[in-house]
Coordinates of C-alpha atoms in Angstrom, one line a residue:
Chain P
X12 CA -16.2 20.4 -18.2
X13 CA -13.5 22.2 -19.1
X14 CA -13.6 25.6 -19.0
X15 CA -14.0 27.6 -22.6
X16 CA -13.7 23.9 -24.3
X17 CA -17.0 22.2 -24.5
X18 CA -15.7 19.5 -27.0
X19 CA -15.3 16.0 -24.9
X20 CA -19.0 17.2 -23.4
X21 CA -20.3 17.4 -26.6
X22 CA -19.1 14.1 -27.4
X23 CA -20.3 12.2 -24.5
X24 CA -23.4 13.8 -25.0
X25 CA -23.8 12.1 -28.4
X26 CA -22.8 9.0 -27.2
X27 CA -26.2 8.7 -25.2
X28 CA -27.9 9.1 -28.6
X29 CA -30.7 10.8 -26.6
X30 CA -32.2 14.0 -28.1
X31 CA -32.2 15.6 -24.6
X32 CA -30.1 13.4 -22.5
X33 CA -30.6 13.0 -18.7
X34 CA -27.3 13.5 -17.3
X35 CA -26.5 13.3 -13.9
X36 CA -23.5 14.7 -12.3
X37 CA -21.5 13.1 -9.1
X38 CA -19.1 15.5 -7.6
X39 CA -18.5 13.1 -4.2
X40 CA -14.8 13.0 -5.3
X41 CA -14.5 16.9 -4.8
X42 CA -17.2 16.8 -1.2
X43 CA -19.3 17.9 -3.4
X44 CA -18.0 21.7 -3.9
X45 CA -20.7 23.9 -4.5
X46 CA -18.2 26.1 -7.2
X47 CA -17.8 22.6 -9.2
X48 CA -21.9 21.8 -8.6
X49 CA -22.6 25.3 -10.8
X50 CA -19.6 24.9 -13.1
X51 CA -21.8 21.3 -14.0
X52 CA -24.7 23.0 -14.6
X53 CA -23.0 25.8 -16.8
X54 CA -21.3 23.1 -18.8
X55 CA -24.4 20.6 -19.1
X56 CA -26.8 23.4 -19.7
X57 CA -31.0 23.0 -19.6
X58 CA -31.2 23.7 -23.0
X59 CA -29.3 20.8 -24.7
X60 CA -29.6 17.9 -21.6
X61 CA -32.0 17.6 -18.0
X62 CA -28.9 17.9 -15.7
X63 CA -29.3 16.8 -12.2
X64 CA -26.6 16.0 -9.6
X65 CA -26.5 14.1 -6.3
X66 CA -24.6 15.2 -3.3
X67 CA -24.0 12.0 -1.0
X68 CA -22.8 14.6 2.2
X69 CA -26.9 16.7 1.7
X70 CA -29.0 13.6 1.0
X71 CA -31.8 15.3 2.5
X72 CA -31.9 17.1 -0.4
X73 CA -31.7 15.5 -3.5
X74 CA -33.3 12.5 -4.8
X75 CA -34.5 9.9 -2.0
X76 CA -34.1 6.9 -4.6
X77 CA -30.2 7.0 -5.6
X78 CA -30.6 3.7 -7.6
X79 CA -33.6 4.9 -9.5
X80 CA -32.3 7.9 -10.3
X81 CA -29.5 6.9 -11.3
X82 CA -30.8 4.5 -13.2
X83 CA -32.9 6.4 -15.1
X84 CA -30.5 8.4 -16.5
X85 CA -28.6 8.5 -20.1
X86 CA -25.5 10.1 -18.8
X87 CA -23.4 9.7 -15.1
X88 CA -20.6 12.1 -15.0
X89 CA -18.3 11.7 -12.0
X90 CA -16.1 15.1 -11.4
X91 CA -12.3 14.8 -10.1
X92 CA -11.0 14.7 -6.8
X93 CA -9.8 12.3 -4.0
X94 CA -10.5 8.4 -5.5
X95 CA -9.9 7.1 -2.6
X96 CA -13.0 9.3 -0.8
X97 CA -14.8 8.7 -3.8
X98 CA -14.8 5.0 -3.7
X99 CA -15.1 5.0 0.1
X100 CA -18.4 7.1 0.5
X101 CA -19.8 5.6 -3.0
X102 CA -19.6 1.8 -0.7
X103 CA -21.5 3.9 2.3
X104 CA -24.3 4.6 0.0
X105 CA -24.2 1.4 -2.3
X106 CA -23.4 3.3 -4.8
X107 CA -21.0 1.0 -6.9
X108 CA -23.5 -1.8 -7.2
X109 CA -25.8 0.8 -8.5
X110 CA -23.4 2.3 -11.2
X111 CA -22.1 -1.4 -12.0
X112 CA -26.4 -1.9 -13.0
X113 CA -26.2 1.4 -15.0
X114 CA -23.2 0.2 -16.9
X115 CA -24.9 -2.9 -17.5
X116 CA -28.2 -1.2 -18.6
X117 CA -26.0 0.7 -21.0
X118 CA -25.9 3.8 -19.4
X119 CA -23.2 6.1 -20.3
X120 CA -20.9 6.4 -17.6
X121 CA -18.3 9.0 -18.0
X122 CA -15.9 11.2 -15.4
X123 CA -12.5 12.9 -15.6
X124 CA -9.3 12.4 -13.5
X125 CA -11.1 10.8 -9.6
X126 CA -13.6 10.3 -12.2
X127 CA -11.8 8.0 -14.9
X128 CA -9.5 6.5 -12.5
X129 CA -12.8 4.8 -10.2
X130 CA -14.0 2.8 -13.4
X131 CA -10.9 0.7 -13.4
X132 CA -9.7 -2.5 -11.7
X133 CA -6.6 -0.7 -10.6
X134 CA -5.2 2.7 -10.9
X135 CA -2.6 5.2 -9.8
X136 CA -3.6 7.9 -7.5
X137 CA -1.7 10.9 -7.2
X138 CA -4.0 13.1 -5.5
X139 CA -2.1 13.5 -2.1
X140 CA 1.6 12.7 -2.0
X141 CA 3.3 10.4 -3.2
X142 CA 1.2 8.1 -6.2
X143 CA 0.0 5.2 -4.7
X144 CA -1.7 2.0 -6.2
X145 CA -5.6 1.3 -6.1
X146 CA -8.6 -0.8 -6.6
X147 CA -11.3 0.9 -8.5
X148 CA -15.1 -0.9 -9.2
X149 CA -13.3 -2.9 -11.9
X150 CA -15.6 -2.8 -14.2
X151 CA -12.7 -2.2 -16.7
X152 CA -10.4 -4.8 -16.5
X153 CA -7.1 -2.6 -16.8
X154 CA -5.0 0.1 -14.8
X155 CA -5.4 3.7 -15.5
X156 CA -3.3 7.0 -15.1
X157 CA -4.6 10.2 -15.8
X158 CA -2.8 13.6 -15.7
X159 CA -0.3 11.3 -17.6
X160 CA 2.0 14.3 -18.9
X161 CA 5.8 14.3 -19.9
X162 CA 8.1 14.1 -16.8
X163 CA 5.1 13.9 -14.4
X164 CA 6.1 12.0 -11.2
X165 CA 2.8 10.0 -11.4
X166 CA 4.0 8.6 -14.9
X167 CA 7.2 7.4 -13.3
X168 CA 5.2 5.5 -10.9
X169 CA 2.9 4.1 -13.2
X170 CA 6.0 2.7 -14.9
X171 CA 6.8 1.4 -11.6
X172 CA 3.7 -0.2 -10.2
X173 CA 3.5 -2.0 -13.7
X174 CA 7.0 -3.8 -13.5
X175 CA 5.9 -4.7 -9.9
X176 CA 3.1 -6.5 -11.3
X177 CA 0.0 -3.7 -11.9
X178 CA -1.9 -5.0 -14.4
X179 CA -1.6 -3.4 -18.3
X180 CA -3.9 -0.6 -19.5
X181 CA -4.1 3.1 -20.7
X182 CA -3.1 6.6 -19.7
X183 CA -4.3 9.7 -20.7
X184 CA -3.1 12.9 -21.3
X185 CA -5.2 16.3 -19.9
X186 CA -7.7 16.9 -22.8
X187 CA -7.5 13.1 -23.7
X188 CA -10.6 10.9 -23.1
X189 CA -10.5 7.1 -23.5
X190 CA -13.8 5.7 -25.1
X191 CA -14.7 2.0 -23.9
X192 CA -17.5 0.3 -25.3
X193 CA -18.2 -2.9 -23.1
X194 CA -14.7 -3.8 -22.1
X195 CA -12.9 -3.0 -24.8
X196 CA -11.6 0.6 -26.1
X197 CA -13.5 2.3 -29.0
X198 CA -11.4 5.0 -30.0
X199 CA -9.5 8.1 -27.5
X200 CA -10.3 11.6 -28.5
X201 CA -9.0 14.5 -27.2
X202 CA -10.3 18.5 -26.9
X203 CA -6.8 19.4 -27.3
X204 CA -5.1 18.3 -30.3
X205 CA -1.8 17.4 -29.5
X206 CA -3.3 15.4 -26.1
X207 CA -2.9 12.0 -26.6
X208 CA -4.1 8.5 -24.7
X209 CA -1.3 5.4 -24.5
X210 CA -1.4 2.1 -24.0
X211 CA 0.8 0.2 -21.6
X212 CA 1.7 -3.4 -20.9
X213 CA 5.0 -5.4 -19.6
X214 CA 6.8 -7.5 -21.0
X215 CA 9.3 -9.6 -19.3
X216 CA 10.2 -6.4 -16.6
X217 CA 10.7 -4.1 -19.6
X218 CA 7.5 -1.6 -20.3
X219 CA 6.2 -1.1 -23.7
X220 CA 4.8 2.0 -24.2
X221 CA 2.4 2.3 -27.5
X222 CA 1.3 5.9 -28.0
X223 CA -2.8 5.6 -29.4
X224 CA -3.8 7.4 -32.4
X225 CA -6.2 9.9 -31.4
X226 CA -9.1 12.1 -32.9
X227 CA -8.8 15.5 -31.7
X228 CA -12.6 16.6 -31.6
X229 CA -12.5 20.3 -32.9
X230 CA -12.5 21.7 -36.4
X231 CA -9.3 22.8 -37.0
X232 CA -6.5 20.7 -37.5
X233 CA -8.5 17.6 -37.6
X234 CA -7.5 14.1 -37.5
X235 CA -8.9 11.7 -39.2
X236 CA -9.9 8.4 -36.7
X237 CA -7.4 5.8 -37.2
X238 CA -8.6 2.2 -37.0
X239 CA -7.1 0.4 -33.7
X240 CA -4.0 -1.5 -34.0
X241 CA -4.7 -5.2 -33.3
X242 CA -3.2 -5.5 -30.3
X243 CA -5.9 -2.7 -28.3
X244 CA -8.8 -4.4 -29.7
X245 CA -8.6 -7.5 -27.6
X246 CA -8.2 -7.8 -23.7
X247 CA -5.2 -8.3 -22.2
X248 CA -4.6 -11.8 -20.4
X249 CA -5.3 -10.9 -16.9
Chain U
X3 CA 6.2 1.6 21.4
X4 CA 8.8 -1.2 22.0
X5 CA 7.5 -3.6 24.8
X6 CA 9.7 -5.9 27.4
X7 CA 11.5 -4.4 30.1
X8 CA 8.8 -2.5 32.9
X9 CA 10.1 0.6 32.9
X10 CA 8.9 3.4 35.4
X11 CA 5.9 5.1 33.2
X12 CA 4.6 8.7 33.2
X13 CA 0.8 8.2 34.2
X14 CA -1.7 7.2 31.6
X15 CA -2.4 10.4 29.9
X16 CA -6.8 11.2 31.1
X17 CA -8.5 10.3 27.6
X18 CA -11.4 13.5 27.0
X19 CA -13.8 13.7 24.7
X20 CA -16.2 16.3 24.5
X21 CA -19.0 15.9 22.3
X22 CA -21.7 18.7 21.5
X23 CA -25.0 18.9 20.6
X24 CA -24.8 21.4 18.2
X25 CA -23.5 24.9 17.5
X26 CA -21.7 27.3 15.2
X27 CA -18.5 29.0 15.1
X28 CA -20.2 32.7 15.6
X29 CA -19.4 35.8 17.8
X30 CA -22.8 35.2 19.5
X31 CA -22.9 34.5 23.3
X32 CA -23.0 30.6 23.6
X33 CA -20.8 30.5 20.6
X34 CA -18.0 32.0 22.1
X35 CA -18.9 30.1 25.1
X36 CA -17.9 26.9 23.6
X37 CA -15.1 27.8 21.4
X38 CA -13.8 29.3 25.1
X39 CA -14.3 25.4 26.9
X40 CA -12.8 24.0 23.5
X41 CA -9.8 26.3 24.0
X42 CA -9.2 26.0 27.8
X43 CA -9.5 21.7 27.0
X44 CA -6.9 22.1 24.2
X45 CA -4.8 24.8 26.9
X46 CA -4.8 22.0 29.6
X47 CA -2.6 19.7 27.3
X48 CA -0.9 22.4 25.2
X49 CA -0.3 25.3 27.4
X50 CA -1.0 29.6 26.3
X51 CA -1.1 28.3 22.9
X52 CA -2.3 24.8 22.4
X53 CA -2.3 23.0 18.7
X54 CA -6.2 22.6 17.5
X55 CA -7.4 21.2 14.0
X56 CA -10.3 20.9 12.4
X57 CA -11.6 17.8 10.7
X58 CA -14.3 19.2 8.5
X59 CA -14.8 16.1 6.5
X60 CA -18.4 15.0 7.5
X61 CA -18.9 18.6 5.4
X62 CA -17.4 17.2 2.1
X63 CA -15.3 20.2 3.8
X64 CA -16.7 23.3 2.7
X65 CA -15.5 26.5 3.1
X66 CA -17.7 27.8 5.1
X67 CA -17.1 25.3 8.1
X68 CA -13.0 25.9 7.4
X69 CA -13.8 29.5 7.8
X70 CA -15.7 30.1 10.3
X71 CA -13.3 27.8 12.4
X72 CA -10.7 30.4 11.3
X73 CA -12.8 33.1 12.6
X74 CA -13.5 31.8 15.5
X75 CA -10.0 30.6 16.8
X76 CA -7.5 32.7 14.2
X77 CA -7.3 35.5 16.7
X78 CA -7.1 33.3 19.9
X79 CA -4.1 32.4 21.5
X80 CA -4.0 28.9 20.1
X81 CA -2.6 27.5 16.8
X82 CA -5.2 26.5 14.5
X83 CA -5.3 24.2 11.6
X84 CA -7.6 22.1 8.7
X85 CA -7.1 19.0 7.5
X86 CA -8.9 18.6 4.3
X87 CA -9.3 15.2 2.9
X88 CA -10.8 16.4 -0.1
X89 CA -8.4 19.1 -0.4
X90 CA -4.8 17.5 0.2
X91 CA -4.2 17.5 -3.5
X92 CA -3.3 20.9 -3.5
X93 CA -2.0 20.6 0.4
X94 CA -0.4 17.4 1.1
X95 CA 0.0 16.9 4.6
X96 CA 1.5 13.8 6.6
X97 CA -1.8 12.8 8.7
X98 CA -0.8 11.0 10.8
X99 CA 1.9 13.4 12.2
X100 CA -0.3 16.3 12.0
X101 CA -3.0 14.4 14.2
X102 CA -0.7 13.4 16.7
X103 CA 0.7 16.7 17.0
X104 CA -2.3 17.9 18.0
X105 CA -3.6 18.9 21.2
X106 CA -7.5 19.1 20.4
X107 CA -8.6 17.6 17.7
X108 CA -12.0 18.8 16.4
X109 CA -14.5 17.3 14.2
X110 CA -17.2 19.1 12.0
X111 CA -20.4 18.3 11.7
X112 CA -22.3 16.7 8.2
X113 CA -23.0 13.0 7.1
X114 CA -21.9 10.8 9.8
X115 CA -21.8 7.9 7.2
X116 CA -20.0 9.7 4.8
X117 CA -17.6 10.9 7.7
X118 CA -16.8 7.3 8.6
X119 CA -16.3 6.3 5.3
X120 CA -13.7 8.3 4.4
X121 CA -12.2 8.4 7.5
X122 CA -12.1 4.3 7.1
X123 CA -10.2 5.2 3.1
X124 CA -8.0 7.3 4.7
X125 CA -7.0 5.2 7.9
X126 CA -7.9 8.0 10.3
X127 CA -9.7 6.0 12.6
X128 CA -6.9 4.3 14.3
X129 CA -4.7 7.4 14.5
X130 CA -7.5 9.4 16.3
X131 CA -8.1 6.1 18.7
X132 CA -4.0 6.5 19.4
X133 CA -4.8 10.5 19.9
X134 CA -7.2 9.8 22.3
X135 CA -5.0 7.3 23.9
X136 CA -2.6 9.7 24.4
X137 CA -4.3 12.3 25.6
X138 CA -5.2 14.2 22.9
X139 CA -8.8 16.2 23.5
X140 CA -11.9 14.7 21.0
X141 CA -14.3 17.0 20.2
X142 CA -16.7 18.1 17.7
X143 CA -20.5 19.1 17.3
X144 CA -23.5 17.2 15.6
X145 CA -22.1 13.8 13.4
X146 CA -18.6 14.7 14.8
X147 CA -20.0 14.3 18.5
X148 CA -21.8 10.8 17.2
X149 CA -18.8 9.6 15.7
X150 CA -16.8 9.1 19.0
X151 CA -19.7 6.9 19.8
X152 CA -20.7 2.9 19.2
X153 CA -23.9 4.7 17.1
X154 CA -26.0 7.6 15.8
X155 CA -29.0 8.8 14.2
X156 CA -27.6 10.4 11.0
X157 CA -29.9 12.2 8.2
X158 CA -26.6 11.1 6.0
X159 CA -29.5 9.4 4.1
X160 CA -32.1 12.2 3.9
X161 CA -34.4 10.7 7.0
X162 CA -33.2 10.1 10.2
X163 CA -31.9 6.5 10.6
X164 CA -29.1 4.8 12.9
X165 CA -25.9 4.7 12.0
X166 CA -22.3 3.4 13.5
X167 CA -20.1 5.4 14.8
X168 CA -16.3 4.6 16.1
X169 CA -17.2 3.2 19.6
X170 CA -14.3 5.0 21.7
X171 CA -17.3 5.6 24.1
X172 CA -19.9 2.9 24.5
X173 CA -23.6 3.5 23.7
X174 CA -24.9 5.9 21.5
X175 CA -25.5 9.6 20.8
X176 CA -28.2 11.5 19.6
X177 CA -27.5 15.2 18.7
X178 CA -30.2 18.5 18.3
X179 CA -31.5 16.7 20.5
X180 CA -35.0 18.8 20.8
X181 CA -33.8 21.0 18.0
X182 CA -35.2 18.2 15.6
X183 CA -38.2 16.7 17.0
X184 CA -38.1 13.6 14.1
X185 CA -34.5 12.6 15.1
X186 CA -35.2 12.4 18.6
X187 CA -38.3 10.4 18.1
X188 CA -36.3 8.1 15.6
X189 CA -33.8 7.9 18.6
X190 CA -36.2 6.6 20.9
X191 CA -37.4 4.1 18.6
X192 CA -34.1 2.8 17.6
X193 CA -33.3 2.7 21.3
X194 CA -36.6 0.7 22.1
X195 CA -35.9 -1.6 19.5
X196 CA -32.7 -2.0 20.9
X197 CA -30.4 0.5 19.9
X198 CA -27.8 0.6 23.1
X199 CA -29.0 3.5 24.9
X200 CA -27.0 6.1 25.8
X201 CA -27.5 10.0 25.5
X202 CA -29.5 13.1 23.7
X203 CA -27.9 16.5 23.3
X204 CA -30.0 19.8 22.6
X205 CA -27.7 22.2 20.5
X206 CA -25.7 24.0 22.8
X207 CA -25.6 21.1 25.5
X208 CA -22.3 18.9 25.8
X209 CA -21.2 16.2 27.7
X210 CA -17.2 15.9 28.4
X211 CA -15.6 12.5 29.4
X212 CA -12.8 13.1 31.1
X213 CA -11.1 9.7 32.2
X214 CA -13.2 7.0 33.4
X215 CA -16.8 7.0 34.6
X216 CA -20.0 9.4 33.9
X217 CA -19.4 12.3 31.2
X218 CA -20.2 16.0 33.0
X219 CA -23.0 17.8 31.2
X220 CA -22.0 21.4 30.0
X221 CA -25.1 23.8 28.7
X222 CA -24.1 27.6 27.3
X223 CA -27.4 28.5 26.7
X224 CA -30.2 28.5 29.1
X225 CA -32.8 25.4 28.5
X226 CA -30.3 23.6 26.3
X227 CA -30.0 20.2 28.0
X228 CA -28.4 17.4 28.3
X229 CA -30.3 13.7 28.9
X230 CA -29.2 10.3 29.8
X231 CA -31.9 7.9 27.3
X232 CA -32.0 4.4 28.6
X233 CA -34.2 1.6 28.3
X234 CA -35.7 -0.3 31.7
X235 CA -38.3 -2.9 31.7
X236 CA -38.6 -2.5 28.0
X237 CA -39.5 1.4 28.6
X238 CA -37.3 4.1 27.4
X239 CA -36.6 7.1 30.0
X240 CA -35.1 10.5 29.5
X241 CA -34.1 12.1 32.2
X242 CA -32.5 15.2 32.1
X243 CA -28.9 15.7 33.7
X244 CA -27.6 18.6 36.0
X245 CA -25.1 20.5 33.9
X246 CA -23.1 23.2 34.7
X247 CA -23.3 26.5 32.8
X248 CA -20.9 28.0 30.9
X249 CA -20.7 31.8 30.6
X250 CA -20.3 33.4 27.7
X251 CA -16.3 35.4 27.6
X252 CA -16.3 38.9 26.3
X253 CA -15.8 39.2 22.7
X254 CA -11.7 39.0 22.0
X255 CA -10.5 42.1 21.5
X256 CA -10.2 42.6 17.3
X257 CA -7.1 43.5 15.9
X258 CA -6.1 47.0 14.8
X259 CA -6.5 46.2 11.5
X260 CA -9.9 44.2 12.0
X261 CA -11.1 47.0 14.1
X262 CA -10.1 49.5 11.9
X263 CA -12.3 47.7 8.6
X264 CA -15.4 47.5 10.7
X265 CA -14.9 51.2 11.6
X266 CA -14.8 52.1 7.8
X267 CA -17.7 49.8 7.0
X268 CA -20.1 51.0 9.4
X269 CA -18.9 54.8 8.6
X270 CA -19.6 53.3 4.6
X271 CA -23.2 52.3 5.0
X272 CA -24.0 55.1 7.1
X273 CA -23.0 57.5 4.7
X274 CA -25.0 55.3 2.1
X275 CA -21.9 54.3 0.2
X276 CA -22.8 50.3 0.7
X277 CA -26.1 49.4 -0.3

C-alpha cells in the first residue's frame, strides 16, 4: 500500500496463487481510519482481488462471523499503527487464535510496520516514545524491527534489547518485506531498490549484524534472487 | 505517596463521575446543555479555566469525535485537550502526567470492549482509578459512561451483549436507554439472568456521583430519563428517577473571526456563489 508503488502488493498477491484472491484488510492498528480503509481499497482494487476489510470498533457493520471470514480468505493484510492496540483489541475479539488457524490453513498473512511487528514472538515498538520491547502472537519465532533505517533511534534499541537477551531475528528497511514460508525466511524483497532486510543475532554480548541479499521487485535495476546463506535457512536455537 | 507518620491530611478529595446516556458535541439546545454541566464539574476543581481531555479511544479515535470536542469546548473558557492512543506516534505524550493533570477527564463513546482493551495495553485503567481518587471528574457518554461501571451492554460485537466495564461504580449501566429498544431489552434479560442490576440512561439523561451514596439524575431534554433497573423477587423493575433539568446556556458568543466567516458564507449562498 504504498502510495504510487504497487510492487510488494503485487507480490503478495501472487503469493496466494489465486486468480482473484480474497483479501481482507485489518486496519485495527490505525482505529480503523477511514482515509487508510479507502487507500486499501484503492490499492487492492475490485478488478484484480475481492477486497473486504473488518473494523473491530463498527462490528455492527461488517461481517458477523470474524473467524469464517477470515478464514475464508487467500490474503490478511494488517495496516500499521499502535502494536500494542493492535494486539490488545485483536485478544477482545479472539482474533489471534483465529489468524494463528489462518496461518495454519496456509493463508497468506501479510501487514507492514504494526502489521509485521504483531507476527513475531517479540518485537521493538517505537510507535510512541521511547522503543520499547513486546510480545507479538509468536507465530514466528524471532524479534523484529521495522522502520530499521540508518541512525534511527529504534535501531539502537534493537541493538540494545538483543544484548539484554531479546531473542535473534530480522529488520527491515521501509520498502523491504521479509518473506516467511512456515517458520523459516524465503527470500526479502523490496519496492525500493536500495531497501534492504538484515539479520541479527548475539554472540557472546557482541551483535552481529548480516545485511540479507535482497530482490528489488521492479524492472529496472534488477537483482537477481540470491540463494540464502546457510546460516538464515535454519532456526535459531531459541 | 510515602506512608508512616499520620500526618494532618487535606480531606479526601469527593470522587464524581458523571456518566451520560448519550449525546453529541453540537450547538443544539441540550448539547450545549451538557457541555455547560461538563464545564461547571471540571470549573469546580479547576477554577475560570479548568483542564478537560478527551479520551476518544472507544472511536478507534476518529476525527470527527476529536473535532467536535474542539468545537464544542475550543471557545470556552477551559483548556481542552485529546489523547489519542492511536495517534501518539506522531504526538507522544506522557499519559500518565497528562491524565493526572487533568481536571475532567472525558471519555468518548464507541466499542466498550475495544475501549477496555486498549485501555488494559496501555495501563490507563489504574491511572484513571488514581484520577478519580483524587478528585478528578469522570465523565463520558454511551461505552464511555459504561466503562466507569462493573458492566454494559455493548454492540462492540454487532448485537447487543454484556460486557465488563472497570467497576469504579458498582452494578451496571445501560445507555440509549429507550433510544435502542433491542439494547434495553437485552439489558433486562442480562439483568434477569443475573446481570447486577443497576441503571438505564435515555440519551440526554445523566446520572452524577458525587461522593458517596445515590447518583442525582440530570435530563436536558424533556422526556429523556433516567431509571434505576433492579431485580426483586426474581422480577425486574424500572422505575423512573426524579431528575433535575438542565437548561440549555445561550450559544457562546463566536469570535470575530468566526462570526465574521459565517457572515460571508451566508452572504455566499445567498447570492448563489455556493451551491
Amino acid at each position: 500500500m504504498e502510495s504510487g508503488n504497487p510492487l510488494l502488493d503485487d507480490y503478495v498477491l501472487g503469493l496466494t496463487r489465486a486468480e482473484r484472491p480474497r483479501v481482507c484488510f485489518l486496519p485495527t492498528a490505525s482505529g480503523d481510519a477511514d482515509h487508510y480503509i479507502v487507500r486499501f481499497y484503492r490499492a487492492f482494487s475490485a478488478h484484480r482481488c475481492e477486497p473486504s476489510h473488518i473494523s473491530l470498533f463498527r462490528r455492527e457493520q461488517g461481517p458477523s462471523d470474524l473467524r469464517r471470514h477470515l478464514l475464508s480468505q487467500d490474503l490478511v493484510y494488517v495496516g500499521g499503527g499502535s502494536v500494542v492496540s493492535l494486539l490488545g483489541v485483536w485478544r477482545a475479539h479472539g482474533i489471534d487464535s483465529i489468524l494463528r488457524e489462518a496461518w495454519e490453513a496456509g493463508i497468506v498473512l501479510c501487514g507492514l510496520s504494526a502489521g509485521s511487528l504483531c507476527w513475531f514472538e517479540e518485537a521493538v515498538t517505537g510507535f510512541h516514545g521511547e522503543p520499547k520491547r513486546l510480545r507479538g502472537l509468536g507465530l514466528l519465532p524471532f524479534s523484529n524491527c521495522v522502520h530499521y533505517e540508518r541512525g534511527a533511534m529504534r535501531g539502537e534499541a534493537y541493538h540494545r534489547f538483543l544484548r539484554e537477551g531479546m531473542r535473534g531475528g530480522y529488520a527491515a528497511e521501509d520498502g523491504a518485506a521479509l518473506h516467511f514460508t512456515g517458520a523459516e525466511l524465503s527470500r526479502v524483497v523490496a519496492s525500493r531498490p536500495e531497501a534492504r532486510g538484515y539479520r541479527l543475532d548475539v554472540t557472546g554480548s557482541r551483535v552481529v549484524e548480516m545485511r540479507i541479499a535482497t530482490t528489488y521487485l521492479g524492472d529496472r535495476d534488477a537483482v537477481p534472487a540470491a540463494p540464502l546463506p546457510e546460516a538464515l535457512s535454519t532456526a535459531p536455537a531459541a | 505517596m510515602a506512608g508512616g507518620a499520620v500526618r494532618p491530611t487535606t480531606a479526601t478529595p469527593v470522587r464524581r463521575i458523571l456518566a451520560l446516556g448519550g449525546h453529541d458535541f453540537s450547538f443544539r439546545p441540550p448539547d450545549r446543555a451538557v457541555c455547560q454541566l461538563l464545564l461547571r464539574l471540571a470549573g469546580e476543581r479547576g477554577g475560570e479555566r479548568p483542564r478537560i481531555c478527551i479520551l476518544p479511544t472507544a472511536s478507534g479515535d476518529t476525527s470527527e469525535q476529536i473535532a467536535g470536542f474542539y468545537s464544542a469546548f475550543g471557545e470556552r473558557s477551559c483548556e481542552p485537550s485529546d489523547l489519542s492512543l492511536f495517534r501518539l506516534g506522531r504526538r507522544p505524550v506522557e499519559l500518565r502526567d497528562h491524565l493526572l493533570a487533568q481536571d475532567l477527564i472525558y471519555v468518548g463513546g464507541g466499542s466498550l470492549v475495544n475501549l477496555l482493551a486498549v485501555w488494559e495495553a496501555h495501563d490507563i485503567a489504574s491511572i484513571l482509578s488514581l484520577a478519580w481518587r483524587r478528585g478528578i471528574v469522570l465523565a463520558g457518554q454511551s461505552a464511555g459512561a459504561m466503562c466507569w461501571f462493573e458492566a454494559g451492554i455493548t454492540k462492540s460485537s454487532g448485537k447487543p451483549l454484556a460486557a465488563a466495564g472497570l467497576g469504579l461504580l458498582g452494578g451496571s449501566l445501560c445507555v440509549h436507554y429507550n433510544n435502542e429498544p433491542e439494547r434495553r431489552a437485552a439489558y433486562l434479560n442480562a439483568v434477569s439472568d443475573g446481570m447486577p442490576s443497576g441503571y438505564g440512561l435515555d440519551d440526554y439523561a445523566g446520572l452524577l456521583w458525587e461522593g458517596e451514596g445515590s447518583p442525582s439524575a440530570v435530563t436536558a431534554r424533556r422526556g429523556a430519563r433516567a431509571y434505576r433497573v433492579s431485580k426483586s423477587a426474581g422480577e425486574v423493575a424500572e422505575s423512573p428517577l426524579p431528575a433535575r433539568f438542565l437548561p440549555a446556556p445561550a450559544p457562546a458568543a463566536l469570535r470575530e473571526d468566526i462570526a465574521e466567516f459565517r457572515r460571508i458564507k451566508t452572504m455566499r449562498k445567498r447570492a448563489g456563489w455556493l451551491g
